[in-house]
Amino acid sequence: DAGVIQSPRHEVTEMGQEVTLRCKPISGHNSLFWYRQTMMRGLELLIYFNNNVPIDDSGMPEDRFSAKMPNASFSTLKIQPSEPRDSAVYFCASSLEGSNQPQHFGDGTRLSIL
Amino acid sequence: QQQVKQSPQSLIVQKGGISIINCAYENTAFDYFPWYQQFPGKGPALLIAIRPDVSEKKEGRFTISFNKSAKQFSLHIMDSQPGDSATYFCAASTGDDKIIFGKGTRLHILP
């Protein structure tokens, strides 16, 4: 079975540029999560969707960040304009709907903003 | 109150030893406590989980101990192996989709 697929795996770009991260969840999973991982702050939940609808975006750091889920098999996380402090590993995860379902993570996108 | 506090930040254990990672929480509404394991270059993956109605859960060499009154839980890795070297995250959930993760423990098992 295919797991959660994220692209790109690595992204290096200059400050001020727009960055788009992509995620394909596991087929049949109803919930999708975007996380950011840094040494200082650990694993932070940015936003999550249930049945393509954003449920909780309280972790989104600021208006420069936006996320969409146009259909059940695709989601994007966009940063515009990007800043050096956005450098981190961004993970997408998906799970079945319902309480206490395990989250299945992709391998992440390592983002470096110069 | 939504935090899960994890310690230590890093841990070095000899092969064959016992690795112990501790976590504490404040929110008594948490009712599900998973542990995730992360290898370099990979995303976290569910390792083992426990609910507060049991005090211990064992899966192979991995055991979760849970102390509801103290609001603490821990992961024990028996007979630790070099292949166990990874980052471990404790986490907690109130039963909805959202999981609150601890900051992680980087475990290194010496060969």
PDB file of C-alpha atoms in Angstrom:
ATOM      1  CA  ASP A   1       0.000   0.000   0.000  1.00  0.00           C
ATOM      2  CA  ALA A   2       1.207   3.469  -0.821  1.00  0.00           C
ATOM      3  CA  GLY A   3       1.772   5.630   2.199  1.00  0.00           C
ATOM      4  CA  VAL A   4       1.441   9.388   2.472  1.00  0.00           C
ATOM      5  CA  ILE A   5       3.342  10.976  -0.387  1.00  0.00           C
ATOM      6  CA  GLN A   6       4.918  14.394  -0.034  1.00  0.00           C
ATOM      7  CA  SER A   7       6.694  16.508  -2.608  1.00  0.00           C
ATOM      8  CA  PRO A   8       9.198  17.887  -2.983  1.00  0.00           C
ATOM      9  CA  ARG A   9      11.484  16.069  -0.532  1.00  0.00           C
ATOM     10  CA  HIS A  10      13.832  19.028  -0.402  1.00  0.00           C
ATOM     11  CA  GLU A  11      13.302  22.662  -1.289  1.00  0.00           C
ATOM     12  CA  VAL A  12      15.853  25.442  -1.176  1.00  0.00           C
ATOM     13  CA  THR A  13      14.700  28.899  -2.109  1.00  0.00           C
ATOM     14  CA  GLU A  14      15.449  32.523  -1.446  1.00  0.00           C
ATOM     15  CA  MET A  15      13.695  34.686   1.046  1.00  0.00           C
ATOM     16  CA  GLY A  16      10.573  36.310  -0.360  1.00  0.00           C
ATOM     17  CA  GLN A  17       9.767  33.524  -2.792  1.00  0.00           C
ATOM     18  CA  GLU A  18       6.537  31.558  -2.741  1.00  0.00           C
ATOM     19  CA  VAL A  19       6.841  27.958  -1.576  1.00  0.00           C
ATOM     20  CA  THR A  20       4.248  25.257  -2.197  1.00  0.00           C
ATOM     21  CA  LEU A  21       4.403  21.899  -0.456  1.00  0.00           C
ATOM     22  CA  ARG A  22       2.234  19.043  -1.659  1.00  0.00           C
ATOM     23  CA  CYS A  23       0.688  16.012  -0.008  1.00  0.00           C
ATOM     24  CA  LYS A  24      -1.236  12.977  -1.183  1.00  0.00           C
ATOM     25  CA  PRO A  25      -2.874  11.194   1.763  1.00  0.00           C
ATOM     26  CA  ILE A  26      -3.536   7.485   2.016  1.00  0.00           C
ATOM     27  CA  SER A  27      -6.588   6.550   0.002  1.00  0.00           C
ATOM     28  CA  GLY A  28      -9.659   6.266   2.210  1.00  0.00           C
ATOM     29  CA  HIS A  29      -8.287   8.439   4.997  1.00  0.00           C
ATOM     30  CA  ASN A  30     -10.631  11.278   5.959  1.00  0.00           C
ATOM     31  CA  SER A  31      -8.317  13.390   8.102  1.00  0.00           C
ATOM     32  CA  LEU A  32      -5.191  15.217   6.971  1.00  0.00           C
ATOM     33  CA  PHE A  33      -2.671  17.058   9.099  1.00  0.00           C
ATOM     34  CA  TRP A  34       0.205  19.441   8.366  1.00  0.00           C
ATOM     35  CA  TYR A  35       3.046  19.603  10.921  1.00  0.00           C
ATOM     36  CA  ARG A  36       6.276  21.560  11.160  1.00  0.00           C
ATOM     37  CA  GLN A  37       9.325  20.086  12.913  1.00  0.00           C
ATOM     38  CA  THR A  38      12.269  22.080  14.237  1.00  0.00           C
ATOM     39  CA  MET A  39      14.890  21.352  16.870  1.00  0.00           C
ATOM     40  CA  MET A  40      13.705  24.216  19.031  1.00  0.00           C
ATOM     41  CA  ARG A  41       9.939  23.709  18.897  1.00  0.00           C
ATOM     42  CA  GLY A  42       9.612  19.999  18.138  1.00  0.00           C
ATOM     43  CA  LEU A  43       6.622  18.765  16.154  1.00  0.00           C
ATOM     44  CA  GLU A  44       3.945  21.450  15.822  1.00  0.00           C
ATOM     45  CA  LEU A  45       0.501  20.939  14.329  1.00  0.00           C
ATOM     46  CA  LEU A  46      -0.191  23.700  11.820  1.00  0.00           C
ATOM     47  CA  ILE A  47      -3.629  22.769  10.512  1.00  0.00           C
ATOM     48  CA  TYR A  48      -5.847  19.768  10.030  1.00  0.00           C
ATOM     49  CA  PHE A  49      -8.686  18.889   7.705  1.00  0.00           C
ATOM     50  CA  ASN A  50     -11.551  16.474   8.078  1.00  0.00           C
ATOM     51  CA  ASN A  51     -13.354  15.441   4.888  1.00  0.00           C
ATOM     52  CA  ASN A  52     -11.504  18.234   3.038  1.00  0.00           C
ATOM     53  CA  VAL A  53     -12.755  20.910   5.450  1.00  0.00           C
ATOM     54  CA  PRO A  54     -10.267  22.827   7.644  1.00  0.00           C
ATOM     55  CA  ILE A  55     -11.126  22.067  11.264  1.00  0.00           C
ATOM     56  CA  ASP A  56      -8.369  23.713  13.270  1.00  0.00           C
ATOM     57  CA  ASP A  57      -5.857  26.185  11.859  1.00  0.00           C
ATOM     58  CA  SER A  58      -4.819  27.673  15.184  1.00  0.00           C
ATOM     59  CA  GLY A  59      -1.264  26.442  14.668  1.00  0.00           C
ATOM     60  CA  MET A  60      -0.715  28.346  11.448  1.00  0.00           C
ATOM     61  CA  PRO A  61       1.982  30.856  12.409  1.00  0.00           C
ATOM     62  CA  GLU A  62       0.738  33.838  10.435  1.00  0.00           C
ATOM     63  CA  ASP A  63      -1.047  34.996   7.335  1.00  0.00           C
ATOM     64  CA  ARG A  64       1.910  34.081   5.159  1.00  0.00           C
ATOM     65  CA  PHE A  65       0.877  30.455   5.592  1.00  0.00           C
ATOM     66  CA  SER A  66      -2.155  28.980   3.874  1.00  0.00           C
ATOM     67  CA  ALA A  67      -3.375  25.436   3.283  1.00  0.00           C
ATOM     68  CA  LYS A  68      -5.944  23.957   0.959  1.00  0.00           C
ATOM     69  CA  MET A  69      -7.481  20.580   0.362  1.00  0.00           C
ATOM     70  CA  PRO A  70      -9.397  20.762  -2.914  1.00  0.00           C
ATOM     71  CA  ASN A  71     -10.220  17.053  -2.888  1.00  0.00           C
ATOM     72  CA  ALA A  72      -9.744  13.926  -0.817  1.00  0.00           C
ATOM     73  CA  SER A  73      -6.466  12.989  -2.484  1.00  0.00           C
ATOM     74  CA  PHE A  74      -4.516  16.236  -2.475  1.00  0.00           C
ATOM     75  CA  SER A  75      -3.499  19.046  -0.162  1.00  0.00           C
ATOM     76  CA  THR A  76      -1.097  21.973  -0.379  1.00  0.00           C
ATOM     77  CA  LEU A  77       0.666  24.132   2.166  1.00  0.00           C
ATOM     78  CA  LYS A  78       1.782  27.464   0.793  1.00  0.00           C
ATOM     79  CA  ILE A  79       4.137  30.055   2.270  1.00  0.00           C
ATOM     80  CA  GLN A  80       4.137  33.475   0.649  1.00  0.00           C
ATOM     81  CA  PRO A  81       6.422  35.315   1.123  1.00  0.00           C
ATOM     82  CA  SER A  82       8.881  32.888   2.670  1.00  0.00           C
ATOM     83  CA  GLU A  83      11.340  33.908   5.411  1.00  0.00           C
ATOM     84  CA  PRO A  84      14.497  32.229   6.771  1.00  0.00           C
ATOM     85  CA  ARG A  85      12.680  31.375  10.027  1.00  0.00           C
ATOM     86  CA  ASP A  86      10.312  29.170   8.022  1.00  0.00           C
ATOM     87  CA  SER A  87      13.185  26.737   7.449  1.00  0.00           C
ATOM     88  CA  ALA A  88      12.082  23.397   8.914  1.00  0.00           C
ATOM     89  CA  VAL A  89      10.887  19.934   7.972  1.00  0.00           C
ATOM     90  CA  TYR A  90       7.202  19.949   7.077  1.00  0.00           C
ATOM     91  CA  PHE A  91       5.232  16.742   7.478  1.00  0.00           C
ATOM     92  CA  CYS A  92       1.868  15.731   6.187  1.00  0.00           C
ATOM     93  CA  ALA A  93      -0.052  12.943   7.924  1.00  0.00           C
ATOM     94  CA  SER A  94      -3.382  11.276   7.337  1.00  0.00           C
ATOM     95  CA  SER A  95      -5.690   9.057   9.348  1.00  0.00           C
ATOM     96  CA  LEU A  96      -9.066   7.432   9.249  1.00  0.00           C
ATOM     97  CA  GLU A  97     -11.863   9.484  10.746  1.00  0.00           C
ATOM     98  CA  GLY A  98     -12.734   8.791  14.359  1.00  0.00           C
ATOM     99  CA  SER A  99     -11.205   9.000  17.768  1.00  0.00           C
ATOM    100  CA  ASN A 100      -7.722   7.726  18.469  1.00  0.00           C
ATOM    101  CA  GLN A 101      -6.889   6.662  14.959  1.00  0.00           C
ATOM    102  CA  PRO A 102      -3.136   6.398  14.284  1.00  0.00           C
ATOM    103  CA  GLN A 103      -1.696   9.100  12.102  1.00  0.00           C
ATOM    104  CA  HIS A 104       0.403   7.977   9.147  1.00  0.00           C
ATOM    105  CA  PHE A 105       3.161  10.404   8.267  1.00  0.00           C
ATOM    106  CA  GLY A 106       4.900  11.101   4.992  1.00  0.00           C
ATOM    107  CA  ASP A 107       8.670  11.412   4.833  1.00  0.00           C
ATOM    108  CA  GLY A 108       8.491  15.195   4.962  1.00  0.00           C
ATOM    109  CA  THR A 109       9.756  18.146   2.970  1.00  0.00           C
ATOM    110  CA  ARG A 110      12.980  19.707   4.188  1.00  0.00           C
ATOM    111  CA  LEU A 111      12.626  23.415   3.484  1.00  0.00           C
ATOM    112  CA  SER A 112      15.545  25.825   3.547  1.00  0.00           C
ATOM    113  CA  ILE A 113      14.926  29.527   3.046  1.00  0.00           C
ATOM    114  CA  LEU A 114      18.133  31.446   2.319  1.00  0.00           C
TER     115      LEU A 114
ATOM    116  CA  GLN B   1      -2.515  22.728  29.960  1.00  0.00           C
ATOM    117  CA  GLN B   2      -2.429  21.305  26.470  1.00  0.00           C
ATOM    118  CA  GLN B   3       1.266  20.466  26.760  1.00  0.00           C
ATOM    119  CA  VAL B   4       2.902  17.098  27.090  1.00  0.00           C
ATOM    120  CA  LYS B   5       6.285  17.387  28.800  1.00  0.00           C
ATOM    121  CA  GLN B   6       8.883  14.820  27.793  1.00  0.00           C
ATOM    122  CA  SER B   7      12.275  13.968  29.273  1.00  0.00           C
ATOM    123  CA  PRO B   8      15.111  13.468  28.750  1.00  0.00           C
ATOM    124  CA  GLN B   9      15.881  15.353  25.538  1.00  0.00           C
ATOM    125  CA  SER B  10      18.563  12.834  24.674  1.00  0.00           C
ATOM    126  CA  LEU B  11      19.570   9.448  26.019  1.00  0.00           C
ATOM    127  CA  ILE B  12      22.501   7.129  25.485  1.00  0.00           C
ATOM    128  CA  VAL B  13      22.136   3.482  26.509  1.00  0.00           C
ATOM    129  CA  GLN B  14      24.397   0.498  26.153  1.00  0.00           C
ATOM    130  CA  LYS B  15      23.237  -2.359  23.956  1.00  0.00           C
ATOM    131  CA  GLY B  16      21.175  -4.739  26.056  1.00  0.00           C
ATOM    132  CA  GLY B  17      20.237  -2.085  28.582  1.00  0.00           C
ATOM    133  CA  ILE B  18      16.866  -0.576  29.419  1.00  0.00           C
ATOM    134  CA  SER B  19      15.891   2.750  27.856  1.00  0.00           C
ATOM    135  CA  ILE B  20      13.360   4.809  29.798  1.00  0.00           C
ATOM    136  CA  ILE B  21      11.592   7.915  28.528  1.00  0.00           C
ATOM    137  CA  ASN B  22       9.170   9.842  30.717  1.00  0.00           C
ATOM    138  CA  CYS B  23       6.220  12.094  29.967  1.00  0.00           C
ATOM    139  CA  ALA B  24       3.818  14.165  32.027  1.00  0.00           C
ATOM    140  CA  TYR B  25       0.584  15.969  31.247  1.00  0.00           C
ATOM    141  CA  GLU B  26      -1.894  18.305  32.940  1.00  0.00           C
ATOM    142  CA  ASN B  27      -5.098  17.973  30.948  1.00  0.00           C
ATOM    143  CA  THR B  28      -7.220  15.264  32.583  1.00  0.00           C
ATOM    144  CA  ALA B  29      -9.386  15.154  29.457  1.00  0.00           C
ATOM    145  CA  PHE B  30      -6.604  13.302  27.629  1.00  0.00           C
ATOM    146  CA  ASP B  31      -7.732   9.721  27.138  1.00  0.00           C
ATOM    147  CA  TYR B  32      -5.315   8.279  24.617  1.00  0.00           C
ATOM    148  CA  PHE B  33      -1.529   8.212  24.862  1.00  0.00           C
ATOM    149  CA  PRO B  34       0.414   7.051  21.807  1.00  0.00           C
ATOM    150  CA  TRP B  35       4.166   6.836  21.331  1.00  0.00           C
ATOM    151  CA  TYR B  36       5.711   7.534  17.954  1.00  0.00           C
ATOM    152  CA  GLN B  37       9.148   6.503  16.690  1.00  0.00           C
ATOM    153  CA  GLN B  38      11.035   8.524  14.097  1.00  0.00           C
ATOM    154  CA  PHE B  39      14.141   7.479  12.165  1.00  0.00           C
ATOM    155  CA  PRO B  40      16.340  10.073  10.422  1.00  0.00           C
ATOM    156  CA  GLY B  41      14.855  11.243   7.150  1.00  0.00           C
ATOM    157  CA  LYS B  42      11.499   9.647   7.882  1.00  0.00           C
ATOM    158  CA  GLY B  43       8.227  10.735   9.383  1.00  0.00           C
ATOM    159  CA  PRO B  44       7.129   9.558  12.831  1.00  0.00           C
ATOM    160  CA  ALA B  45       5.351   6.205  12.985  1.00  0.00           C
ATOM    161  CA  LEU B  46       3.050   4.850  15.677  1.00  0.00           C
ATOM    162  CA  LEU B  47       4.928   2.476  17.978  1.00  0.00           C
ATOM    163  CA  ILE B  48       2.529   1.651  20.802  1.00  0.00           C
ATOM    164  CA  ALA B  49      -0.408   3.333  22.552  1.00  0.00           C
ATOM    165  CA  ILE B  50      -2.292   3.102  25.836  1.00  0.00           C
ATOM    166  CA  ARG B  51      -5.561   4.282  27.322  1.00  0.00           C
ATOM    167  CA  PRO B  52      -5.799   5.461  30.954  1.00  0.00           C
ATOM    168  CA  ASP B  53      -7.936   2.526  32.066  1.00  0.00           C
ATOM    169  CA  VAL B  54      -4.863   0.255  32.079  1.00  0.00           C
ATOM    170  CA  SER B  55      -1.606   0.746  33.969  1.00  0.00           C
ATOM    171  CA  GLU B  56       0.682  -1.091  31.581  1.00  0.00           C
ATOM    172  CA  LYS B  57       0.819  -2.267  27.997  1.00  0.00           C
ATOM    173  CA  LYS B  58       3.544  -4.440  26.537  1.00  0.00           C
ATOM    174  CA  GLU B  59       4.383  -5.155  22.914  1.00  0.00           C
ATOM    175  CA  GLY B  60       7.546  -7.161  22.496  1.00  0.00           C
ATOM    176  CA  ARG B  61      10.435  -5.260  24.049  1.00  0.00           C
ATOM    177  CA  PHE B  62       8.376  -2.050  24.352  1.00  0.00           C
ATOM    178  CA  THR B  63       6.282  -1.335  27.451  1.00  0.00           C
ATOM    179  CA  ILE B  64       4.203   1.706  28.386  1.00  0.00           C
ATOM    180  CA  SER B  65       3.630   2.304  32.082  1.00  0.00           C
ATOM    181  CA  PHE B  66       0.796   4.662  32.988  1.00  0.00           C
ATOM    182  CA  ASN B  67       0.182   6.413  36.314  1.00  0.00           C
ATOM    183  CA  LYS B  68      -3.174   8.177  36.115  1.00  0.00           C
ATOM    184  CA  SER B  69      -3.034   9.788  39.566  1.00  0.00           C
ATOM    185  CA  ALA B  70       0.387  11.281  38.883  1.00  0.00           C
ATOM    186  CA  LYS B  71      -0.541  12.148  35.291  1.00  0.00           C
ATOM    187  CA  GLN B  72       2.628  10.514  34.072  1.00  0.00           C
ATOM    188  CA  PHE B  73       3.476   7.802  31.603  1.00  0.00           C
ATOM    189  CA  SER B  74       6.692   6.267  30.395  1.00  0.00           C
ATOM    190  CA  LEU B  75       8.149   4.096  27.663  1.00  0.00           C
ATOM    191  CA  HIS B  76      10.534   1.304  28.568  1.00  0.00           C
ATOM    192  CA  ILE B  77      12.613  -0.410  25.897  1.00  0.00           C
ATOM    193  CA  MET B  78      14.017  -3.665  27.219  1.00  0.00           C
ATOM    194  CA  ASP B  79      17.191  -5.235  25.800  1.00  0.00           C
ATOM    195  CA  SER B  80      17.826  -2.064  23.772  1.00  0.00           C
ATOM    196  CA  GLN B  81      19.381  -2.641  20.356  1.00  0.00           C
ATOM    197  CA  PRO B  82      21.304  -0.323  17.999  1.00  0.00           C
ATOM    198  CA  GLY B  83      18.325  -0.510  15.625  1.00  0.00           C
ATOM    199  CA  ASP B  84      16.229   1.194  18.321  1.00  0.00           C
ATOM    200  CA  SER B  85      18.287   4.361  17.885  1.00  0.00           C
ATOM    201  CA  ALA B  86      15.714   6.950  16.871  1.00  0.00           C
ATOM    202  CA  THR B  87      13.719   9.893  18.174  1.00  0.00           C
ATOM    203  CA  TYR B  88      10.753   8.954  20.337  1.00  0.00           C
ATOM    204  CA  PHE B  89       7.711  11.165  20.868  1.00  0.00           C
ATOM    205  CA  CYS B  90       5.095  10.715  23.531  1.00  0.00           C
ATOM    206  CA  ALA B  91       1.729  12.208  22.735  1.00  0.00           C
ATOM    207  CA  ALA B  92      -1.773  12.662  24.080  1.00  0.00           C
ATOM    208  CA  SER B  93      -5.235  13.105  22.656  1.00  0.00           C
ATOM    209  CA  THR B  94      -8.687  13.921  23.977  1.00  0.00           C
ATOM    210  CA  GLY B  95     -10.274  11.516  21.534  1.00  0.00           C
ATOM    211  CA  ASP B  96     -10.736  13.846  18.605  1.00  0.00           C
ATOM    212  CA  ASP B  97      -8.416  13.849  15.623  1.00  0.00           C
ATOM    213  CA  LYS B  98      -5.845  16.151  17.186  1.00  0.00           C
ATOM    214  CA  ILE B  99      -2.703  14.770  18.886  1.00  0.00           C
ATOM    215  CA  ILE B 100      -0.431  16.833  21.139  1.00  0.00           C
ATOM    216  CA  PHE B 101       3.197  15.707  20.839  1.00  0.00           C
ATOM    217  CA  GLY B 102       6.014  15.998  23.356  1.00  0.00           C
ATOM    218  CA  LYS B 103       9.277  17.576  22.235  1.00  0.00           C
ATOM    219  CA  GLY B 104      10.930  14.223  21.581  1.00  0.00           C
ATOM    220  CA  THR B 105      13.825  12.168  22.970  1.00  0.00           C
ATOM    221  CA  ARG B 106      16.808  11.302  20.808  1.00  0.00           C
ATOM    222  CA  LEU B 107      17.845   7.795  21.800  1.00  0.00           C
ATOM    223  CA  HIS B 108      21.234   6.368  20.873  1.00  0.00           C
ATOM    224  CA  ILE B 109      22.058   2.751  21.629  1.00  0.00           C
ATOM    225  CA  LEU B 110      25.783   2.036  21.804  1.00  0.00           C
ATOM    226  CA  PRO B 111      26.813  -1.173  20.003  1.00  0.00           C
TER     227      PRO B 111
END
